[in-house]
mmCIF file of C-alpha atoms in Angstrom:
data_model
loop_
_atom_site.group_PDB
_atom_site.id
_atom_site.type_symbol
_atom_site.label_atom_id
_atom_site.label_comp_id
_atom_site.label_asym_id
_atom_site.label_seq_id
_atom_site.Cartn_x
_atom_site.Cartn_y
_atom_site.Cartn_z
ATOM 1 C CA UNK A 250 6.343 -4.552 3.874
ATOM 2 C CA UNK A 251 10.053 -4.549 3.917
ATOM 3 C CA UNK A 252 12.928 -3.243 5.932
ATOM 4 C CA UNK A 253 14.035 0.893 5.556
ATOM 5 C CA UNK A 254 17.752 1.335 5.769
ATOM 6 C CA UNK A 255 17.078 4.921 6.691
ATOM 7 C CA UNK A 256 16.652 5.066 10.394
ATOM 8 C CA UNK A 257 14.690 8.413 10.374
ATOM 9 C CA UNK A 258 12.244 6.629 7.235
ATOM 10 C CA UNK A 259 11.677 3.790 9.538
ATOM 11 C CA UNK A 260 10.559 6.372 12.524
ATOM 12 C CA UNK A 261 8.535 8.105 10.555
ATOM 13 C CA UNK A 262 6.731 5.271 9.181
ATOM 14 C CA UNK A 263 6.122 3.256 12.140
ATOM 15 C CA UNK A 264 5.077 5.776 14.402
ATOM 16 C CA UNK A 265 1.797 4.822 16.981
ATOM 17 C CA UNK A 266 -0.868 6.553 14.365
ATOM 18 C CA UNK A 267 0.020 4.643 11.734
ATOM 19 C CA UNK A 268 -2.380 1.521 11.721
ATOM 20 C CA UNK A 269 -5.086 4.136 12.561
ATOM 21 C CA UNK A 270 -4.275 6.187 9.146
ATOM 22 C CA UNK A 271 -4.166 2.787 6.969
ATOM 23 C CA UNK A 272 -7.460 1.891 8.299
ATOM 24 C CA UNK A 273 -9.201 5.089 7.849
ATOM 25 C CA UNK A 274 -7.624 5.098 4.166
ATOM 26 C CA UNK A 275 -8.432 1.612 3.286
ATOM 27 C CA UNK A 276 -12.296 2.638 3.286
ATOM 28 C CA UNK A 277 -11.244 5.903 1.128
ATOM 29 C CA UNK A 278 -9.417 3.856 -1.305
ATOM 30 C CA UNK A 279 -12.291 1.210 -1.273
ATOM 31 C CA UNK A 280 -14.866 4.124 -2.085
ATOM 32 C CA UNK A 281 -12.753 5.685 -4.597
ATOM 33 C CA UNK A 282 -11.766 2.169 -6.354
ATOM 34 C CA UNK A 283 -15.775 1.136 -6.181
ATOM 35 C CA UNK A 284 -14.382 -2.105 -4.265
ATOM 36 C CA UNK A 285 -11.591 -4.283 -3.298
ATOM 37 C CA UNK A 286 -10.597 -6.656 -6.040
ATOM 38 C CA UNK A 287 -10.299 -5.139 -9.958
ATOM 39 C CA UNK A 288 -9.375 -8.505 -11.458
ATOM 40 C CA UNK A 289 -12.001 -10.510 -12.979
ATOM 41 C CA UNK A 290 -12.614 -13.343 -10.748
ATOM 42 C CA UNK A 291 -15.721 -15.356 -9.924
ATOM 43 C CA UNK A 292 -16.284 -14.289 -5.661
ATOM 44 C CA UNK A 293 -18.141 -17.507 -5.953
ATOM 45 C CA UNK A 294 -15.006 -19.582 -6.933
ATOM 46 C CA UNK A 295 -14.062 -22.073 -4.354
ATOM 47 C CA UNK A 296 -10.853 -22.903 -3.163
ATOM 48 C CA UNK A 297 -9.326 -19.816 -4.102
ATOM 49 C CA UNK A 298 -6.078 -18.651 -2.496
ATOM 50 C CA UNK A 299 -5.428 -15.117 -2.257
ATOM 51 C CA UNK A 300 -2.396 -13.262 -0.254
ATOM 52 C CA UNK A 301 -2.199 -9.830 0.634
ATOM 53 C CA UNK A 302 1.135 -8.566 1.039
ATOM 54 C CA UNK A 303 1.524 -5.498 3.181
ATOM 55 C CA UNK A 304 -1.392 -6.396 5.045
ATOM 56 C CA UNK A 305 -0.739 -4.635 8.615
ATOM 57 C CA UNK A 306 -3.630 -5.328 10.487
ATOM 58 C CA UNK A 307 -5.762 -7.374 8.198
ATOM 59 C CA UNK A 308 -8.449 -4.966 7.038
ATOM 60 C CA UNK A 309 -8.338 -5.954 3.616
ATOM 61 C CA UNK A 310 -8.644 -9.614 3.977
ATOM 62 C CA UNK A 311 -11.586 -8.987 6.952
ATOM 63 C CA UNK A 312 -13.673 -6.825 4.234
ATOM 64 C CA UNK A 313 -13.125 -8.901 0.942
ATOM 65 C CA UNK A 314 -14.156 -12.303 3.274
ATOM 66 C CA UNK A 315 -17.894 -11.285 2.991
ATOM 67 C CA UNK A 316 -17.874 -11.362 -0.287
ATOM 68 C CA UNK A 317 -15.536 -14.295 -1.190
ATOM 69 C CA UNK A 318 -16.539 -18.164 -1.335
ATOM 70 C CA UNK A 319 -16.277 -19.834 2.421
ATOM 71 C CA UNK A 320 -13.788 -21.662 0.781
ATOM 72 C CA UNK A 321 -11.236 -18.925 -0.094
ATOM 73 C CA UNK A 322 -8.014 -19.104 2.248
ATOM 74 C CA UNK A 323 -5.983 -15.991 2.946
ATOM 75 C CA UNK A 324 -2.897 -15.006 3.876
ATOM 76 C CA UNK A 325 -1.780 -11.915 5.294
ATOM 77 C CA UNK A 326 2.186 -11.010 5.245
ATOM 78 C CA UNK A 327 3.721 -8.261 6.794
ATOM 79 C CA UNK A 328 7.340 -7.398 8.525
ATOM 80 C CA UNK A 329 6.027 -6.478 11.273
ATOM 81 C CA UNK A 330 3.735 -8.956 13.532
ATOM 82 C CA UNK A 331 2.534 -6.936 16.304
ATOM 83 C CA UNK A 332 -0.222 -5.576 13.707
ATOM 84 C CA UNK A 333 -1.877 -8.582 13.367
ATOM 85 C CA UNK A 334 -5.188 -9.381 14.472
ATOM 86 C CA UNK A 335 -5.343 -11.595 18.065
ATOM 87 C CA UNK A 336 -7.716 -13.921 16.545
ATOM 88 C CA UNK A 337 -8.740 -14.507 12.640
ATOM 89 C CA UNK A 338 -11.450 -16.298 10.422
ATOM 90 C CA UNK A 339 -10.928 -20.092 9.508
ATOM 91 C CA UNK A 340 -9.062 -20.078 6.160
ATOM 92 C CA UNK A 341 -6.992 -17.448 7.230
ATOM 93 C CA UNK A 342 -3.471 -16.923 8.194
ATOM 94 C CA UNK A 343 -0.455 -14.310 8.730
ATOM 95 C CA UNK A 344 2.863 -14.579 8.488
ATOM 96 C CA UNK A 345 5.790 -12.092 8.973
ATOM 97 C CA UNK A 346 7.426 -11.333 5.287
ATOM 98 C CA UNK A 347 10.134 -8.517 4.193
ATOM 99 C CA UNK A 348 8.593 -7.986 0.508
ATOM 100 C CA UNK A 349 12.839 -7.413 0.179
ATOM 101 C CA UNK A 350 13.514 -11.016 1.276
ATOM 102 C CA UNK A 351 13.030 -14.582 0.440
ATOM 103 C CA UNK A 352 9.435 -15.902 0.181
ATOM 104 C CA UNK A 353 8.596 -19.693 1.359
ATOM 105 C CA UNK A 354 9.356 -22.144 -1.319
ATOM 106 C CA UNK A 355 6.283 -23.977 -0.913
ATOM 107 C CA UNK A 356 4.648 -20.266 -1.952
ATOM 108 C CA UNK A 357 5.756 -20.782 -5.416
ATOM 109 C CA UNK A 358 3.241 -20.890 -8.091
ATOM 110 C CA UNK A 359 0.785 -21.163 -5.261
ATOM 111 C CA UNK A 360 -1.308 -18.149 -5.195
ATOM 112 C CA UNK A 361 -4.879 -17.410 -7.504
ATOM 113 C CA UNK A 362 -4.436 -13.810 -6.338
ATOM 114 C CA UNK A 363 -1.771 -11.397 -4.977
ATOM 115 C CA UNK A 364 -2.527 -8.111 -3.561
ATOM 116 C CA UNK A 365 -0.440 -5.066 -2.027
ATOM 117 C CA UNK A 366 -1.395 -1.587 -2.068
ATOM 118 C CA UNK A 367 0.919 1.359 -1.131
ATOM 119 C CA UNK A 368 3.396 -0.879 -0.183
ATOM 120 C CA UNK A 369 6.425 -1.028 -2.971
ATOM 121 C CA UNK A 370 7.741 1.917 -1.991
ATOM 122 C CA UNK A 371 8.937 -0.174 1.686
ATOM 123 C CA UNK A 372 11.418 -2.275 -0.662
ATOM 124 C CA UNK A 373 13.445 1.238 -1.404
ATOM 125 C CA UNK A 374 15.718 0.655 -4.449
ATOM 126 C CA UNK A 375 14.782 -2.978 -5.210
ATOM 127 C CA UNK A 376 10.919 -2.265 -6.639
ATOM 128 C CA UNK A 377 11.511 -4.500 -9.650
ATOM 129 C CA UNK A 378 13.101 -7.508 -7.754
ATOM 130 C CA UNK A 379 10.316 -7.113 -5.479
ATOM 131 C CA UNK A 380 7.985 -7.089 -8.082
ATOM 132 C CA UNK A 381 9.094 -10.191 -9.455
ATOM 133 C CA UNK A 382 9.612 -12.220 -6.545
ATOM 134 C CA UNK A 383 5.237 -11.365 -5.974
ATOM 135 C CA UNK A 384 4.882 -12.748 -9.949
ATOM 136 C CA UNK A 385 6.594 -15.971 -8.501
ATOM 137 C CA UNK A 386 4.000 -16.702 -6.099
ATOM 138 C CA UNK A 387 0.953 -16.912 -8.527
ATOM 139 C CA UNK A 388 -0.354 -20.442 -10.489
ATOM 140 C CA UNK A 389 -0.231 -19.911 -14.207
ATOM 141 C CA UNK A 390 -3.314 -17.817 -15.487
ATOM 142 C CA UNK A 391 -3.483 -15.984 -12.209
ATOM 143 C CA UNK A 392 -3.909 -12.379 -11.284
ATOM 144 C CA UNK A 393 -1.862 -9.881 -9.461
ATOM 145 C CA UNK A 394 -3.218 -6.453 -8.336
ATOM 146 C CA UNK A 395 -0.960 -3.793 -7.472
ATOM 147 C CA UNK A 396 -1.945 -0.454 -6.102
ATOM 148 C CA UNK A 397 0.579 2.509 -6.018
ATOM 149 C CA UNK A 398 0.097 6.478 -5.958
ATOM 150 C CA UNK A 399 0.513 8.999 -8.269
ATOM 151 C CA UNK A 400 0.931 12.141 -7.117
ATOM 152 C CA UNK A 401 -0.229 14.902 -8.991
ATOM 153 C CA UNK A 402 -1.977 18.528 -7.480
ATOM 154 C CA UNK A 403 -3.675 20.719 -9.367
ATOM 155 C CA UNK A 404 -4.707 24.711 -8.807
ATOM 156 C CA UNK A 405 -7.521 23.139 -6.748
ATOM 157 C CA UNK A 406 -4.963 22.503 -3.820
ATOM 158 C CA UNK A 407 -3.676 24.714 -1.390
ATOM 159 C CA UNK A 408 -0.588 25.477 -0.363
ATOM 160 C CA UNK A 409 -0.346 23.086 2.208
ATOM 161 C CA UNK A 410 -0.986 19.851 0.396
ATOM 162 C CA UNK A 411 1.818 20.995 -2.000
ATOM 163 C CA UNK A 412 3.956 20.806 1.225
ATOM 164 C CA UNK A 413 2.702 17.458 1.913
ATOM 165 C CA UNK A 414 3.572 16.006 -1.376
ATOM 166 C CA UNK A 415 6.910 17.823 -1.059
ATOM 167 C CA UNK A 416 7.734 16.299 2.189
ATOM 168 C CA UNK A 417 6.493 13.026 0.647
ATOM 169 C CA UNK A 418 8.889 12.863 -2.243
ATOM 170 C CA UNK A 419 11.499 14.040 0.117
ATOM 171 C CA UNK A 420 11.000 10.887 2.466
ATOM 172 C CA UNK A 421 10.445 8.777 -0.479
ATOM 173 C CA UNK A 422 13.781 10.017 -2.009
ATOM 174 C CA UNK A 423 15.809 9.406 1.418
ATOM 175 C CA UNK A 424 13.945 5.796 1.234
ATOM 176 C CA UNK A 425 15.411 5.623 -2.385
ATOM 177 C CA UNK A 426 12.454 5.232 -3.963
ATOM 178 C CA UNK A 427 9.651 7.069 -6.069
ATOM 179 C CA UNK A 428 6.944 8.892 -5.062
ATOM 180 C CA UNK A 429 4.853 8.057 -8.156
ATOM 181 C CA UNK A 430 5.494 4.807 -8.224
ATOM 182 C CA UNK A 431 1.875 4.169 -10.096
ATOM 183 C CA UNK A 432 3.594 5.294 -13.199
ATOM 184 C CA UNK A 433 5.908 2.326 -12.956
ATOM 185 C CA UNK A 434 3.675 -0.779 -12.485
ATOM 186 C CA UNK A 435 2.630 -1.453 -15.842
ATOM 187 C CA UNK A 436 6.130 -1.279 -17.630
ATOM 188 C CA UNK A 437 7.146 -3.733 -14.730
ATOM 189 C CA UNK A 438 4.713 -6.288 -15.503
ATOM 190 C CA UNK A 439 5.208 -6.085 -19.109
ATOM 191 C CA UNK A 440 8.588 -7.058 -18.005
ATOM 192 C CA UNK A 441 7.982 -10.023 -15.737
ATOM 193 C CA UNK A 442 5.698 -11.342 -18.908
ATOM 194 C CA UNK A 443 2.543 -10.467 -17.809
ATOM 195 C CA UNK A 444 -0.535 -10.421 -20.693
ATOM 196 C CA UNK A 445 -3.743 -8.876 -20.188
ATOM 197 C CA UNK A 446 -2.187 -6.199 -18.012
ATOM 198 C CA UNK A 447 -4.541 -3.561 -16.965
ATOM 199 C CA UNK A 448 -4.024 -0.036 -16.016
ATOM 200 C CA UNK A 449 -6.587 1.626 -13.614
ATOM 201 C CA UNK A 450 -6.029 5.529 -12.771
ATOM 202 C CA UNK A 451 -8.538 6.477 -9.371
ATOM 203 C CA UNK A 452 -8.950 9.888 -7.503
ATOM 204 C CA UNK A 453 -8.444 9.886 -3.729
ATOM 205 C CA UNK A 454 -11.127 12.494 -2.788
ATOM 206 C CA UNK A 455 -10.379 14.225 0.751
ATOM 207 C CA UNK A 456 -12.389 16.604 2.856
ATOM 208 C CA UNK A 457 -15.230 18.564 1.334
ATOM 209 C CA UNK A 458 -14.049 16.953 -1.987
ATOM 210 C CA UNK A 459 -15.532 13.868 -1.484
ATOM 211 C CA UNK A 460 -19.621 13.582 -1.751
ATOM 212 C CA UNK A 461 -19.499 11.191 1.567
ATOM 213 C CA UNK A 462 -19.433 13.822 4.374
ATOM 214 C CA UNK A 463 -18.032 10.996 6.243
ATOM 215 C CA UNK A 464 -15.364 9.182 3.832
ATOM 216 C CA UNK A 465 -14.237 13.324 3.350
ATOM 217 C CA UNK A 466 -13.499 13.452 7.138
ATOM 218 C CA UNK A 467 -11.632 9.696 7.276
ATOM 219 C CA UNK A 468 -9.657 10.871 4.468
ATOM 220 C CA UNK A 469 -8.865 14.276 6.075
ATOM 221 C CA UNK A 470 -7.962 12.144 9.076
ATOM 222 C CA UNK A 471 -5.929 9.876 7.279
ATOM 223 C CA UNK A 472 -3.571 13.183 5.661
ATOM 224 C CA UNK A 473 -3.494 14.310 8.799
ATOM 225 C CA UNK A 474 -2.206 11.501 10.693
ATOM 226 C CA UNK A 475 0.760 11.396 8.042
ATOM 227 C CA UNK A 476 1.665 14.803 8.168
ATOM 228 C CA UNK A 477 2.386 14.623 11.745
ATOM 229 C CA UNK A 478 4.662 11.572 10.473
ATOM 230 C CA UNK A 479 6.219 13.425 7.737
ATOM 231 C CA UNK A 480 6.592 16.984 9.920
ATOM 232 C CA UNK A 481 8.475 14.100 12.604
ATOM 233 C CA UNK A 482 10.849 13.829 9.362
ATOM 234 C CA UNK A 483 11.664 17.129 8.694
ATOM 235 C CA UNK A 484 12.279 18.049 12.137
ATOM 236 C CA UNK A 485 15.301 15.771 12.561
ATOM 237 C CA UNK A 486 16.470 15.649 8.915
ATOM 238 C CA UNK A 487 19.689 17.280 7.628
ATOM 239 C CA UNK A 488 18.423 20.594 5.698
ATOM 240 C CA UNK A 489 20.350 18.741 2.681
ATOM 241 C CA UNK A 490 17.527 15.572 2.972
ATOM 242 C CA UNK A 491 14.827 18.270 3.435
ATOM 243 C CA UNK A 492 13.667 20.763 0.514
ATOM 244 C CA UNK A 493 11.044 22.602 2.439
ATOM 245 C CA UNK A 494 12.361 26.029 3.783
ATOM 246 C CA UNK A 495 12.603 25.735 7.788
ATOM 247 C CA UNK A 496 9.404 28.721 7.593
ATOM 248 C CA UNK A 497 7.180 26.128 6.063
ATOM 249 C CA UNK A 498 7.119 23.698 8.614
ATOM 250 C CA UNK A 499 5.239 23.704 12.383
#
């Protein structure tokens, strides 16, 4: 991830719950994506080096290992290093990374596969220099695999997950950044030169939505967890940062 200028961002997004929420989401995300990887690599491959950017605690990575060759190496980057697993597979590695700063020089052109998921939005103004510094890191011929929301309700949602958004894009906004960053991806590609670009749209189903009585309650857990986060925000926000009336908030 990167750095947040905003001080109250950075609280909200770091608070204890967090690497509970991104685990419980990762298998909602998983279920709603029908897997991990989208591009269309050979699992069987060997030698294949894949980094996930954003990685927290390493769930991705642990998950995708079972299926990969036993010679795939991974690395896991992320700002902040106290989320890392104590102990990891052979092959595997983390390193602390600011998606906003420099990457390693010997990173260049080094990577078969990048990954980051609902992570862009950490590099605030700079999503298209962040972008491009990920598209440095592959070989020629390799794949990246971006994942980024777009948030749009319907009449199916209550009145409360229309506050959620709105507190979302109101934190996202202080962060100076997009809510819907999804929307963007593709045209940033494009512009970095990519070919064979691929646009995937998925439904995050939550609660009684979702057919798995069990994935319905992690992803109930998982909204949850960040409303507390984002209710933390409005709380100590300047009514100017804040668009949701005082009366709709605990």
């Amino acid at each position: 991830m990167a750095s947040v200028n905003s001080e109250r961002a950075g609280y909200v997004l770091a608070n204890d719950e967090e690497m509970n929420r991104l685990s419980t989401q990762h298998y909602v995300i998983k279920d709603a994506m029908g897997g991990l990887l989208m591009v269309p690599v050979d699992h069987t491959t060997e030698g294949l080096r894949i980094l996930d950017s954003g990685t927290a605690d390493g769930t991705w990575i642990s998950d995708l290992q079972s299926t990969m060759s036993s010679k795939t190496t991974f690395t896991g980057t992320d700002i902040d290093p106290s989320k890392f697993p104590s102990s990891s597979s052979p092959g595997t590695t983390f390193q602390v990374q600011d998606i906003n700063g420099s990457w390693p020089a010997a990173w260049q052109n080094n990577f078969d596969i990048v990954h980051q998921r609902l992570t862009l939005a950490a590099a605030g103004p700079a999503t298209k220099v962040a972008v491009h510094k990920l598209a440095t890191l592959l070989k020629p011929g390799a794949w990246i695999q971006l994942i980024e929301p777009e948030n749009v309700l319907d009449d199916k949602q209550g009145p409360a997950m229309h506050d959620f958004v709105r507190l979302m894009q109101d934190i996202f906004s202080v962060m100076g950044t997009s809510l819907n960053l999804g929307r963007d991806l593709a045209p940033m590609l494009h512009e970095e030169g990519f070919v064979d670009i691929q646009e995937r749209v998925v439904i995050l189903q939550m609660g009684p939505h979702n057919k798995n009585p069990d994935l319905g309650r992690q992803g109930a857990k998982s909204t949850a967890i960040a409303c507390a986060g984002l209710v933390q925000f409005a709380s100590i926000s300047p009514p100017t940062d804040c668009s949701l009336p005082e009366s709709r908030t605990p």
